[in-house]
Short mmCIF file of C-alpha atoms and ligand atoms in Angstrom, two decimals:
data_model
loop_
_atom_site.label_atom_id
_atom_site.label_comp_id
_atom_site.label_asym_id
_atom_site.label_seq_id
_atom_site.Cartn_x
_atom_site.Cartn_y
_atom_site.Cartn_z
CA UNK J 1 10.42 15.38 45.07
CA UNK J 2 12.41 15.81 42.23
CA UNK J 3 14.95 18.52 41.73
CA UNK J 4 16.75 19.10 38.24
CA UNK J 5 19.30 21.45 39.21
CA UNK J 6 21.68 23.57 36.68
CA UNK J 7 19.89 22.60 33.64
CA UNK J 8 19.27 24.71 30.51
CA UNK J 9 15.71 24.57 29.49
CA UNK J 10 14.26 24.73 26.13
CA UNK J 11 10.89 25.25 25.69
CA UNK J 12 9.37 26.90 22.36
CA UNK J 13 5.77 26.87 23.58
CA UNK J 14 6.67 28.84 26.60
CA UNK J 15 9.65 30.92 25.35
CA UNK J 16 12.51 29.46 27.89
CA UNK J 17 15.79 29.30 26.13
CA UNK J 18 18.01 29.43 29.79
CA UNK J 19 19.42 28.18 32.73
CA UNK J 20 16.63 27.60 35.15
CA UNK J 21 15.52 24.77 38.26
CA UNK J 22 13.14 22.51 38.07
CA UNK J 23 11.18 21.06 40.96
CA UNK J 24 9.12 18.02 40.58
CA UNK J 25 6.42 17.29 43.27
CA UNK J 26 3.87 13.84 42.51
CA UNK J 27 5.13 14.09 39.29
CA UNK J 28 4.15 18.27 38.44
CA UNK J 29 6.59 20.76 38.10
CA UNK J 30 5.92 22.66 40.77
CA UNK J 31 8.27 25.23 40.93
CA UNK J 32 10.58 27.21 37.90
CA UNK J 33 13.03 29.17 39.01
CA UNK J 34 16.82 29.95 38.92
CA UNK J 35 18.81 28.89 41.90
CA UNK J 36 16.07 26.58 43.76
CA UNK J 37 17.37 25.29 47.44
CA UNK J 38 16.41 21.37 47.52
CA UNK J 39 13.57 20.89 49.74
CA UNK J 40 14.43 18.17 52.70
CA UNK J 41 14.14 14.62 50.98
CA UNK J 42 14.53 15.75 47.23
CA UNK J 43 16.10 13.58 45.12
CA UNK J 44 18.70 15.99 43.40
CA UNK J 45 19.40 15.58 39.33
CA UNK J 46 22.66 17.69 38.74
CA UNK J 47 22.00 18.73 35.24
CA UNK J 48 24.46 20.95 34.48
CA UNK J 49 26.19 21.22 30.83
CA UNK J 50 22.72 19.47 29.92
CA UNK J 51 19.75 20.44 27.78
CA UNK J 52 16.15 19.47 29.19
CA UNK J 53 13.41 20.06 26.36
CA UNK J 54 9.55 19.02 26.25
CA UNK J 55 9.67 15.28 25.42
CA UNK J 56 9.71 14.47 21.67
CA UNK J 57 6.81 12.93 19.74
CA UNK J 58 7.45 10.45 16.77
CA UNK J 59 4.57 9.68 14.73
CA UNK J 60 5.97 6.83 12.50
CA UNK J 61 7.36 4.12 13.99
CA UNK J 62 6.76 0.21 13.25
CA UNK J 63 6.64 -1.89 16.68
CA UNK J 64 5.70 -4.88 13.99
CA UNK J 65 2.72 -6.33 16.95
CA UNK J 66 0.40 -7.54 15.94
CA UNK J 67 2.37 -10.40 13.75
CA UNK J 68 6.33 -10.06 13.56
CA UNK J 69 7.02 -10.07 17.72
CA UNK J 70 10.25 -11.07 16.69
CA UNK J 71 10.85 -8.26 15.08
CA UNK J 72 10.05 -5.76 18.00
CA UNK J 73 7.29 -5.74 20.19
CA UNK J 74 5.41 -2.57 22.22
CA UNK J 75 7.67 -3.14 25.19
CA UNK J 76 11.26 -3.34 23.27
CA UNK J 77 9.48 -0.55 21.27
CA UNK J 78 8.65 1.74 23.88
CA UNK J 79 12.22 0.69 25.83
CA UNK J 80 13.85 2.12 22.50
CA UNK J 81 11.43 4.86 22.04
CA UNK J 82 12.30 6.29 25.50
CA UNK J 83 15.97 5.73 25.59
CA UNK J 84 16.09 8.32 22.61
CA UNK J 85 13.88 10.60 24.50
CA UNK J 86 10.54 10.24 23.02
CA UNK J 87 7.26 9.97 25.15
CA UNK J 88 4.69 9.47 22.31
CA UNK J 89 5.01 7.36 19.31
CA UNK J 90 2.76 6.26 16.69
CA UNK J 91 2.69 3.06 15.61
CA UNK J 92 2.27 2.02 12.05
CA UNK J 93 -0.39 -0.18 10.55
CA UNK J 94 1.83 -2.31 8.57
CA UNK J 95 1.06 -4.82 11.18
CA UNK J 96 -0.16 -8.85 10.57
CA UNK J 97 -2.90 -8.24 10.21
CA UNK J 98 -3.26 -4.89 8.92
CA UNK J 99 -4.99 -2.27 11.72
CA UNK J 100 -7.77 -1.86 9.65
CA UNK J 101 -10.27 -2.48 12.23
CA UNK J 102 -11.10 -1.06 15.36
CA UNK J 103 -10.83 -3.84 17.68
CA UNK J 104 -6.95 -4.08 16.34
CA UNK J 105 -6.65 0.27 17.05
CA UNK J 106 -8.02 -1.06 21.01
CA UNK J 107 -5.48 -3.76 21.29
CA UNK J 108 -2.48 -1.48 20.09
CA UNK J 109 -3.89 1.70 23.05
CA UNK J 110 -4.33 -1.08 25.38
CA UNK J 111 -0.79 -3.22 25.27
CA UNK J 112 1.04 0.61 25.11
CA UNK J 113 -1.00 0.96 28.48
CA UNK J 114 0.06 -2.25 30.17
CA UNK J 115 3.41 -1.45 29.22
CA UNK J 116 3.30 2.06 30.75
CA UNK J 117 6.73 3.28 29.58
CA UNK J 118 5.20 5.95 26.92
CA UNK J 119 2.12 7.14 25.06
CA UNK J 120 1.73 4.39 22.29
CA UNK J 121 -0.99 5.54 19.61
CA UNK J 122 -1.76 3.62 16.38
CA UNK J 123 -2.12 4.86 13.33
CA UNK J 124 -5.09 3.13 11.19
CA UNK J 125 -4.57 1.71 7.30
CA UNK J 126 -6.08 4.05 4.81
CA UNK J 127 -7.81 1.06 2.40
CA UNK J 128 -8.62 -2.53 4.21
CA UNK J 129 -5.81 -4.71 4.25
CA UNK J 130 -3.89 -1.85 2.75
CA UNK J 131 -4.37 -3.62 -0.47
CA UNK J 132 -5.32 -0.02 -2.08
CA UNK J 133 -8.69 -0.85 -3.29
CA UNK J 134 -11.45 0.00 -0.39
CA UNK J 135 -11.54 2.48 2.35
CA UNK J 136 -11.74 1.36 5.87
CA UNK J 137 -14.34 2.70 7.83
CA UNK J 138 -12.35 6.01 9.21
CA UNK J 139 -14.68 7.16 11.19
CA UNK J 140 -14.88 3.94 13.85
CA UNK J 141 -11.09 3.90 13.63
CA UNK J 142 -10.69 7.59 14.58
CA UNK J 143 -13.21 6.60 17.59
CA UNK J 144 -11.32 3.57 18.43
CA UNK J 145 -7.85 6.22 18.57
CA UNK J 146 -6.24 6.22 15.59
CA UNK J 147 -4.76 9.43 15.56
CA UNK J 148 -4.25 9.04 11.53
CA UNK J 149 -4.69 7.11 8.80
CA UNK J 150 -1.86 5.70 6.30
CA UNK J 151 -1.01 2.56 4.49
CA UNK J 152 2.42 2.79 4.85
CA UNK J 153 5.01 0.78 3.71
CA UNK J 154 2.71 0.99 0.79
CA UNK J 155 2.00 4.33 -1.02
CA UNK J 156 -2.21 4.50 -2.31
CA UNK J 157 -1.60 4.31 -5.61
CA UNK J 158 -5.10 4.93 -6.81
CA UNK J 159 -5.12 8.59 -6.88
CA UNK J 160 -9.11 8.11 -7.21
CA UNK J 161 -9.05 6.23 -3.81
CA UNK J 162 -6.64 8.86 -2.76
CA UNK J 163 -8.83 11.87 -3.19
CA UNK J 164 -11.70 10.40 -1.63
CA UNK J 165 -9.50 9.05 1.54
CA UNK J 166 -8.35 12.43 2.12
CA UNK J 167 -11.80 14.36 1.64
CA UNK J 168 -13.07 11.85 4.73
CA UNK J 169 -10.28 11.87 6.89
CA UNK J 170 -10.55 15.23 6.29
CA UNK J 171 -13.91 15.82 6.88
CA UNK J 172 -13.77 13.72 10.63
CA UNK J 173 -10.45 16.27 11.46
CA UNK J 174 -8.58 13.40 10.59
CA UNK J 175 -5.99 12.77 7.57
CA UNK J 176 -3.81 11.02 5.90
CA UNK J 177 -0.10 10.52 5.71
CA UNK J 178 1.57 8.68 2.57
CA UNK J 179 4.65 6.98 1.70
CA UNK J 180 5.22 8.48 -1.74
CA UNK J 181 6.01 5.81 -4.19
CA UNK J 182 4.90 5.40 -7.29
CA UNK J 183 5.32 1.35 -7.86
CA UNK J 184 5.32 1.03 -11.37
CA UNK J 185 8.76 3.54 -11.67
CA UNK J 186 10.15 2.38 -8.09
CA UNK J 187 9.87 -1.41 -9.60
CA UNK J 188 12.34 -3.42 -8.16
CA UNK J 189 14.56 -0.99 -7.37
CA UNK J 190 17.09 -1.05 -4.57
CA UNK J 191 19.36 1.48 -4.28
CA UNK J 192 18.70 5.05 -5.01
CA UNK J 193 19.09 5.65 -9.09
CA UNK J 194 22.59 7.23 -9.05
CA UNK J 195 26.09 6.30 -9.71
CA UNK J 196 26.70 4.43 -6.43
CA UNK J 197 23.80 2.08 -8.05
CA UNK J 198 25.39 1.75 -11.45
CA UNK J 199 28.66 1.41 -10.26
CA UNK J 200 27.95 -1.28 -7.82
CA UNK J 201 24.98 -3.06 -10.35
CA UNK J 202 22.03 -2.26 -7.75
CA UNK J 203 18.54 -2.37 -9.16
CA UNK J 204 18.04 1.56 -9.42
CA UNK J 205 15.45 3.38 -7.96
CA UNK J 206 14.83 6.55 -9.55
CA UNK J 207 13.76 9.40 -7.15
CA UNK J 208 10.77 10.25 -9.52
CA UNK J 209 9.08 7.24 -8.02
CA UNK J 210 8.67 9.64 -4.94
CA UNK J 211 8.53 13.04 -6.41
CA UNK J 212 5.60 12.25 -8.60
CA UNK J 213 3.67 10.78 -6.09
CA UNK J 214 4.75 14.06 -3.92
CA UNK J 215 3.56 16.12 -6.91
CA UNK J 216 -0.45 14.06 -7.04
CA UNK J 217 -0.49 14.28 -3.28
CA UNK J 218 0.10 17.81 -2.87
CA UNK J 219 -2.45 18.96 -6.25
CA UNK J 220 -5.47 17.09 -4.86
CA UNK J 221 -4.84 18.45 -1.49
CA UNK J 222 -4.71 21.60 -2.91
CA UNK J 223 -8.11 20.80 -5.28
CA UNK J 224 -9.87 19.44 -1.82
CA UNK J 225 -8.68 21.49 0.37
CA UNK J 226 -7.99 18.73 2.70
CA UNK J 227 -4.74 17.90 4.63
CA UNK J 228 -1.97 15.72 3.47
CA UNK J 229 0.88 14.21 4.82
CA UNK J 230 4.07 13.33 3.42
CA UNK J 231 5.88 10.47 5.06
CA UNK J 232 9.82 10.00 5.05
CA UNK J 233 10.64 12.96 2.19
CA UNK J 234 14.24 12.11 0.66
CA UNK J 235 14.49 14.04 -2.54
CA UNK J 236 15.24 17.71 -3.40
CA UNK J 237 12.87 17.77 -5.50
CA UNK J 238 10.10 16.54 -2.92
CA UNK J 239 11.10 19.40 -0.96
CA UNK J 240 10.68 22.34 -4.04
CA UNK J 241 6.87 20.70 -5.05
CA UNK J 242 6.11 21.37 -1.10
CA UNK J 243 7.82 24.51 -1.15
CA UNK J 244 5.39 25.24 -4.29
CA UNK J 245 2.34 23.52 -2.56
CA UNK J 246 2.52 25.36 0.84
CA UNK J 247 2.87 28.71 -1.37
CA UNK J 248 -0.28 28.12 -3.39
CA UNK J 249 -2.21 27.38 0.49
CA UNK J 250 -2.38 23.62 0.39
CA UNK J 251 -2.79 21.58 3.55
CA UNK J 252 0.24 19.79 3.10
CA UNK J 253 2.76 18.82 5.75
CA UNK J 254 6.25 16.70 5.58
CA UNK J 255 8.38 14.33 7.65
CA UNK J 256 12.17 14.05 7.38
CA UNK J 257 13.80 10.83 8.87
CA UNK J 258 17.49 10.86 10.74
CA UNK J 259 18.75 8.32 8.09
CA UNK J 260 17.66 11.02 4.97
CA UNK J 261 19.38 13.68 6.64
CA UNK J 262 22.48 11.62 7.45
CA UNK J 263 23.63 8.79 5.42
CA UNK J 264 24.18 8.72 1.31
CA UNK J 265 23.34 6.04 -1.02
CA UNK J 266 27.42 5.53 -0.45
CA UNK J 267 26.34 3.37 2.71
CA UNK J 268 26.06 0.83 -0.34
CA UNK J 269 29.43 0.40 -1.07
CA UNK J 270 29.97 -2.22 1.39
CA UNK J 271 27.29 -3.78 -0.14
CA UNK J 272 25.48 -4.12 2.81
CA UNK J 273 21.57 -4.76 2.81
CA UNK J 274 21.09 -2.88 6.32
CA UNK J 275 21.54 0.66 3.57
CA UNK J 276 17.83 -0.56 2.66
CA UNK J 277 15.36 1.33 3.09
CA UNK J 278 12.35 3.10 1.41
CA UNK J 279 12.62 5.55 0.22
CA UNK J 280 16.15 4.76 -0.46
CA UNK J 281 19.34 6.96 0.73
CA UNK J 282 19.37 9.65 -1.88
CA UNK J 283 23.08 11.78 -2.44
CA UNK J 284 24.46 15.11 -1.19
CA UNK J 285 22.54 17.44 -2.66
CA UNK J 286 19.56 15.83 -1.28
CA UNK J 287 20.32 15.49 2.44
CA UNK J 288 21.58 19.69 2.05
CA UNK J 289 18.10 20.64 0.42
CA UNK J 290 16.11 18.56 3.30
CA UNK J 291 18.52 20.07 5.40
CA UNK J 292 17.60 23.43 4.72
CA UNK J 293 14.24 22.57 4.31
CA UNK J 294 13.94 21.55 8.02
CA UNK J 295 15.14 24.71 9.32
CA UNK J 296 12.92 26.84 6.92
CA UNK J 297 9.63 25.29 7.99
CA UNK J 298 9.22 23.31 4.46
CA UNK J 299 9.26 20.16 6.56
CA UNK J 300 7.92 20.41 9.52
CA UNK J 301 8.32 17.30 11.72
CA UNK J 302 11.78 14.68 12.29
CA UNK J 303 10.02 11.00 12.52
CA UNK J 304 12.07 8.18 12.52
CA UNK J 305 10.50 5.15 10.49
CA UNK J 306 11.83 3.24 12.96
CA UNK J 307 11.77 -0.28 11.00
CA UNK J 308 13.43 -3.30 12.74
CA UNK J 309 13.68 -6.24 11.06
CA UNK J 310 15.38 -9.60 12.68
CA UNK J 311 19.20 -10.20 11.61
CA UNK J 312 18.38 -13.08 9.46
CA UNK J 313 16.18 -11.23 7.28
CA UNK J 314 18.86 -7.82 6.86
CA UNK J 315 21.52 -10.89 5.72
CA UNK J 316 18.91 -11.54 2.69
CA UNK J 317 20.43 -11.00 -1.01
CA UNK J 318 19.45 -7.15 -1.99
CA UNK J 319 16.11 -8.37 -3.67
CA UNK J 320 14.62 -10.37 -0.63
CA UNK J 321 16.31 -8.04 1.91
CA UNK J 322 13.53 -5.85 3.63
CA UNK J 323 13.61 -2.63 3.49
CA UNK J 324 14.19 -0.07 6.96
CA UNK J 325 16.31 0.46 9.82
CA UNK J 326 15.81 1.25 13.54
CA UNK J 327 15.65 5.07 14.36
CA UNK J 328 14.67 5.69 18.17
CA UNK J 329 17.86 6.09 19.42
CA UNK J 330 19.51 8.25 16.98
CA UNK J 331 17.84 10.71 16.31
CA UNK J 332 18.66 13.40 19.01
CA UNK J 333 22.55 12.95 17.65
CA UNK J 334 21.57 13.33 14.45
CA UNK J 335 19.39 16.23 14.53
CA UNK J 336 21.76 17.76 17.18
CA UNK J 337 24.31 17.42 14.10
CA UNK J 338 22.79 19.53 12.36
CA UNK J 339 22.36 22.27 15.72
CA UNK J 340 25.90 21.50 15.80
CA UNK J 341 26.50 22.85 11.92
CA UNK J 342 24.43 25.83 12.34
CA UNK J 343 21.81 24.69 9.86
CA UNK J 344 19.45 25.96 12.85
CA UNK J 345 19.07 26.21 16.62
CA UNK J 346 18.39 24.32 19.59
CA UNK J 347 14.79 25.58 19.68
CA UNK J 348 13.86 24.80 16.02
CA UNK J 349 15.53 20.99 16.61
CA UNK J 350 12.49 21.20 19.67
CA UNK J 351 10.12 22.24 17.36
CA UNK J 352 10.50 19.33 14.73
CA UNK J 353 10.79 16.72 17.27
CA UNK J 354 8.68 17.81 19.74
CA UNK J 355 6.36 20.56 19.08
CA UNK J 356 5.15 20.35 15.64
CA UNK J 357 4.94 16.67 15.83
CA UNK J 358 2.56 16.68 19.02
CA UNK J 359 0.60 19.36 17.49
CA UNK J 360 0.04 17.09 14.36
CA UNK J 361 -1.77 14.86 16.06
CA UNK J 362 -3.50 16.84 18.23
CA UNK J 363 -1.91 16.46 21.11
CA UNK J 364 -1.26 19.11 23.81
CA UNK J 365 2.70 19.53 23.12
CA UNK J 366 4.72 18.38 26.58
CA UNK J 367 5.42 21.72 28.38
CA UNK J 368 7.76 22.80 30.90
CA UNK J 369 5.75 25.20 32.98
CA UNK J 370 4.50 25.20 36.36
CA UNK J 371 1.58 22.79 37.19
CA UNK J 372 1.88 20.71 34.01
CA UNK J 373 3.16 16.93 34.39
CA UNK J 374 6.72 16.08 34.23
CA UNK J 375 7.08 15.13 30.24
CA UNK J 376 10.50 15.53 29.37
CA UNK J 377 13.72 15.06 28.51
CA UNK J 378 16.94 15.67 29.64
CA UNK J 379 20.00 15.24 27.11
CA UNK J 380 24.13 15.89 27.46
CA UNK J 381 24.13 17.72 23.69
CA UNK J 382 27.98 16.83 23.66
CA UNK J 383 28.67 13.63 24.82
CA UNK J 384 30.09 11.11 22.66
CA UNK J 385 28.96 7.05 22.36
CA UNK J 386 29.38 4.15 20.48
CA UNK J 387 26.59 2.36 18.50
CA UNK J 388 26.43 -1.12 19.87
CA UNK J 389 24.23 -3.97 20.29
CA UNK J 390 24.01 -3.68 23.66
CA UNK J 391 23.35 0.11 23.92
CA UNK J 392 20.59 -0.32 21.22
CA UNK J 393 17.01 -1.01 23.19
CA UNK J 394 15.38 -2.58 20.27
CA UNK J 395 15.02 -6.08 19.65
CA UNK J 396 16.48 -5.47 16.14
CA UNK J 397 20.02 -4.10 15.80
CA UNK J 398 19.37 -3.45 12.00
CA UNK J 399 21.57 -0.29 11.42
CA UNK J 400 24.22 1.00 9.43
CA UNK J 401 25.42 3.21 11.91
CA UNK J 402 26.74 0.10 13.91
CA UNK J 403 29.46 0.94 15.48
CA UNK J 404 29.65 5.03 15.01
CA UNK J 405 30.27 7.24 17.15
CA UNK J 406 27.42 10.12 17.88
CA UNK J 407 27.55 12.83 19.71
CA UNK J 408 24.58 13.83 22.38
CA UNK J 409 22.68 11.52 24.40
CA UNK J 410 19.51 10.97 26.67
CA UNK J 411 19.87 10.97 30.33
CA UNK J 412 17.00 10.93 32.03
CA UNK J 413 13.06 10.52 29.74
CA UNK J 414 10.42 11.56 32.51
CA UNK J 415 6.78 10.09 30.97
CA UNK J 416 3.66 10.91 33.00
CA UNK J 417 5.30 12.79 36.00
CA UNK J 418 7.88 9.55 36.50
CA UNK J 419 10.89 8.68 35.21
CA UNK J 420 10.54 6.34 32.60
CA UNK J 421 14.44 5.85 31.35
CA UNK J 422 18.04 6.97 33.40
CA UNK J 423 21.28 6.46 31.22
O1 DOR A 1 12.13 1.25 4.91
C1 DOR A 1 10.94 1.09 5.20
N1 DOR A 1 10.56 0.13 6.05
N2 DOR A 1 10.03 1.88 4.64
C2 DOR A 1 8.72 1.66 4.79
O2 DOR A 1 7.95 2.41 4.27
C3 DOR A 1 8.24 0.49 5.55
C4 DOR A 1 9.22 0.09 6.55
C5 DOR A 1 8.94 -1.25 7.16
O3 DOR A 1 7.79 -1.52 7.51
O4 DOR A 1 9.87 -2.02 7.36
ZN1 ZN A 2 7.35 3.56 7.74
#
């Protein structure tokens, strides 16, 4: 038996916001209650000054297998995943090859299985090869387990191919999730179209690459009445076309990623490729209006985009540099930042990373109630660590918060009734 003692809960979906015990028998909470006496043999957790929430839920993450191991792989992937306190991840299909087919959707359930440390679900490509032109065949995906469909990486820029992608998904309870880019404005943009860009010489990339691919997304989710999902929002103008969208009833829900709600386009002025990324770090105004629009409800879910990529390939000139950075391990800090500022509360920051996420994918959220399975996650909101290579879990270090401080980190991850991580 297990025996979290002193611990303040946090649990939306069951409206606990206090100090209370938790007693772990085979892996179920058996027992809730303040003050519990350990039964003989209990192994006791002394959780005091420490948050324990459901697990969280990230449903974009790259773990780059099959094809670029050397990248990150499902078991680095889920080591990193569970550090930062997540027990379900899903795993993108910009993959070599593509998951476009269902054996590739079995292989991805089955190595996340074998490695046992979390739930590891692939998401499925939206058009075969993700080459934009032909729709995979959704419906043996979805039956295989992907739990969505996206090309990501790559926005569907056929807004033809679109609308029909999303009225299947759609019609199997399915849908799809896009990275909003528009490629013929995005070009060969780097850096996010501002004055950091022109001042250093960076290739700009003009947010209306992403706001009017926002814009076509929302309008013919709105004309199908099918769902839509909007990957890695950065702009403050993304967030006022949802805003607008969710008002006029469309299906239409967004993702926010640590590094948009953190970091500036001024991470360029070292000018250091590992500030890539796409959609690119965007400027003040734009991290306070995704801010806000995380605590409002505009954006519903924190995902990370966790996107490692080997050292060698981060040292690249700007042009050949790829794009991303790793996530999975700081994203509690960041979002606790924001608990921290009072942009909102302890329970919302369980609702986007936990909650809603879970939901999105039709997943029973994790719950912290008697006779459910241990799922969760127990966090020290104020201590204070260093970013370092040997802290990070990943295989890829690719980060420009290297060397930070953060504040709040994972203790314990409990996945399946066991625990799956201790710091
Ligand atoms: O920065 C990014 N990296 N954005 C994406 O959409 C793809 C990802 C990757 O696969 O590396
Ligand atoms: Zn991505």
């Amino acid at each position: 038996m297990v025996l979290l003692k002193n611990g303040h809960v946090v649990d939306p979906t069951n409206n606990i916001n206090k100090k209370i015990d938790i007693l772990i028998d085979s892996g179920k909470i058996v027992k809730l209650e303040e003050n519990i006496d350990p039964p003989p043999k209990t192994q006791v957790i002394d959780a005091s000054e420490k948050i324990i929430c459901p697990s969280f839920t990230d449903i974009h993450v790259h773990f780059r297998d099959p094809g670029q191991t050397y990248k990150e792989d499902i078991y680095t992937g889920s080591k990193a995943a569970v550090a930062g306190g997540y027990t379900t991840v899903v795993c993108m299909p910009n993959t070599l090859p593509a998951l476009d087919e269902p054996s590739l959707i079995r292989y991805i359930i089955e190595k996340g299985e074998e490695v046992g440390l979390c739930r590891v679900l692939p998401s499925a490509a939206v058009t075969k090869g993700r080459k934009g032109k032909e729709l995979t065949e959704m419906s043996l995906l979805k039956d295989a387990g992907a739990v969505y469909f996206t090309d990501d990486g790559s926005p569907v820029m056929d807004a033809h191919i679109m609308r029909k992608a999303m009225e299947y998904a759609g019609s199997i309870g399915s849908f799809v999730a896009d990275h909003c880019e528009d490629l013929n404005l995005s070009k060969d943009g780097v850096a996010h179209e501002g004055e950091i860009a022109a001042a250093l010489g960076l290739p700009p990339l003009p947010p209306e690459a992403e706001d009017t691919m926002v814009a076509r997304d929302c309008i013919l989710s709105m004309h199908t009445g099918m769902p839509v999902h909007i990957c890695h929002l950065s702009t403050k103008v993304g967030v006022e076309i949802i805003t607008w969208a969710k008002a006029m009833g469309a299906k239409v829900t967004a993702e926010v990623t640590p590094h948009h709600i953190y970091l500036t386009d001024e991470e360029w002025l070292d000018f250091d490729c590992k500030a890539k990324v796409s959609p690119p770090l965007r400027e003040h105004e734009d991290i306070e209006a995704l801010r806000w629009a995380l605590a409002s409800g505009i954006i519903d879910i924190v995902a990370t985009d966790h996107a490692p990529h080997a050292h060698q390939e981060k040292m690249q000139e700007h042009h050949h540099c790829p794009p991303g950075m790793i996530g999975l391990q700081f994203a509690l800090p960041i979002v606790l930042e924001l608990v921290r500022k009072d942009y909102f509360d302890m329970n919302r920051l369980v609702e986007v990373m936990s909650v809603n996420p879970a939901k999105k994918i039709g997943l029973k959220p994790p719950q912290i109630k008697e006779g459910e399975l241990a799922e969760l996650t127990v966090f020290d909101p104020s201590e204070s660590w260093e970013v370092n290579e040997e802290v990070i879990q990943s295989k890829s270090k690719n980060t420009p918060l290297m060397g930070r401080k953060l504040i709040g980190k994972v203790k314990y991850t409990f996945f399946n009734g066991k625990i799956v991580y201790r710091d």
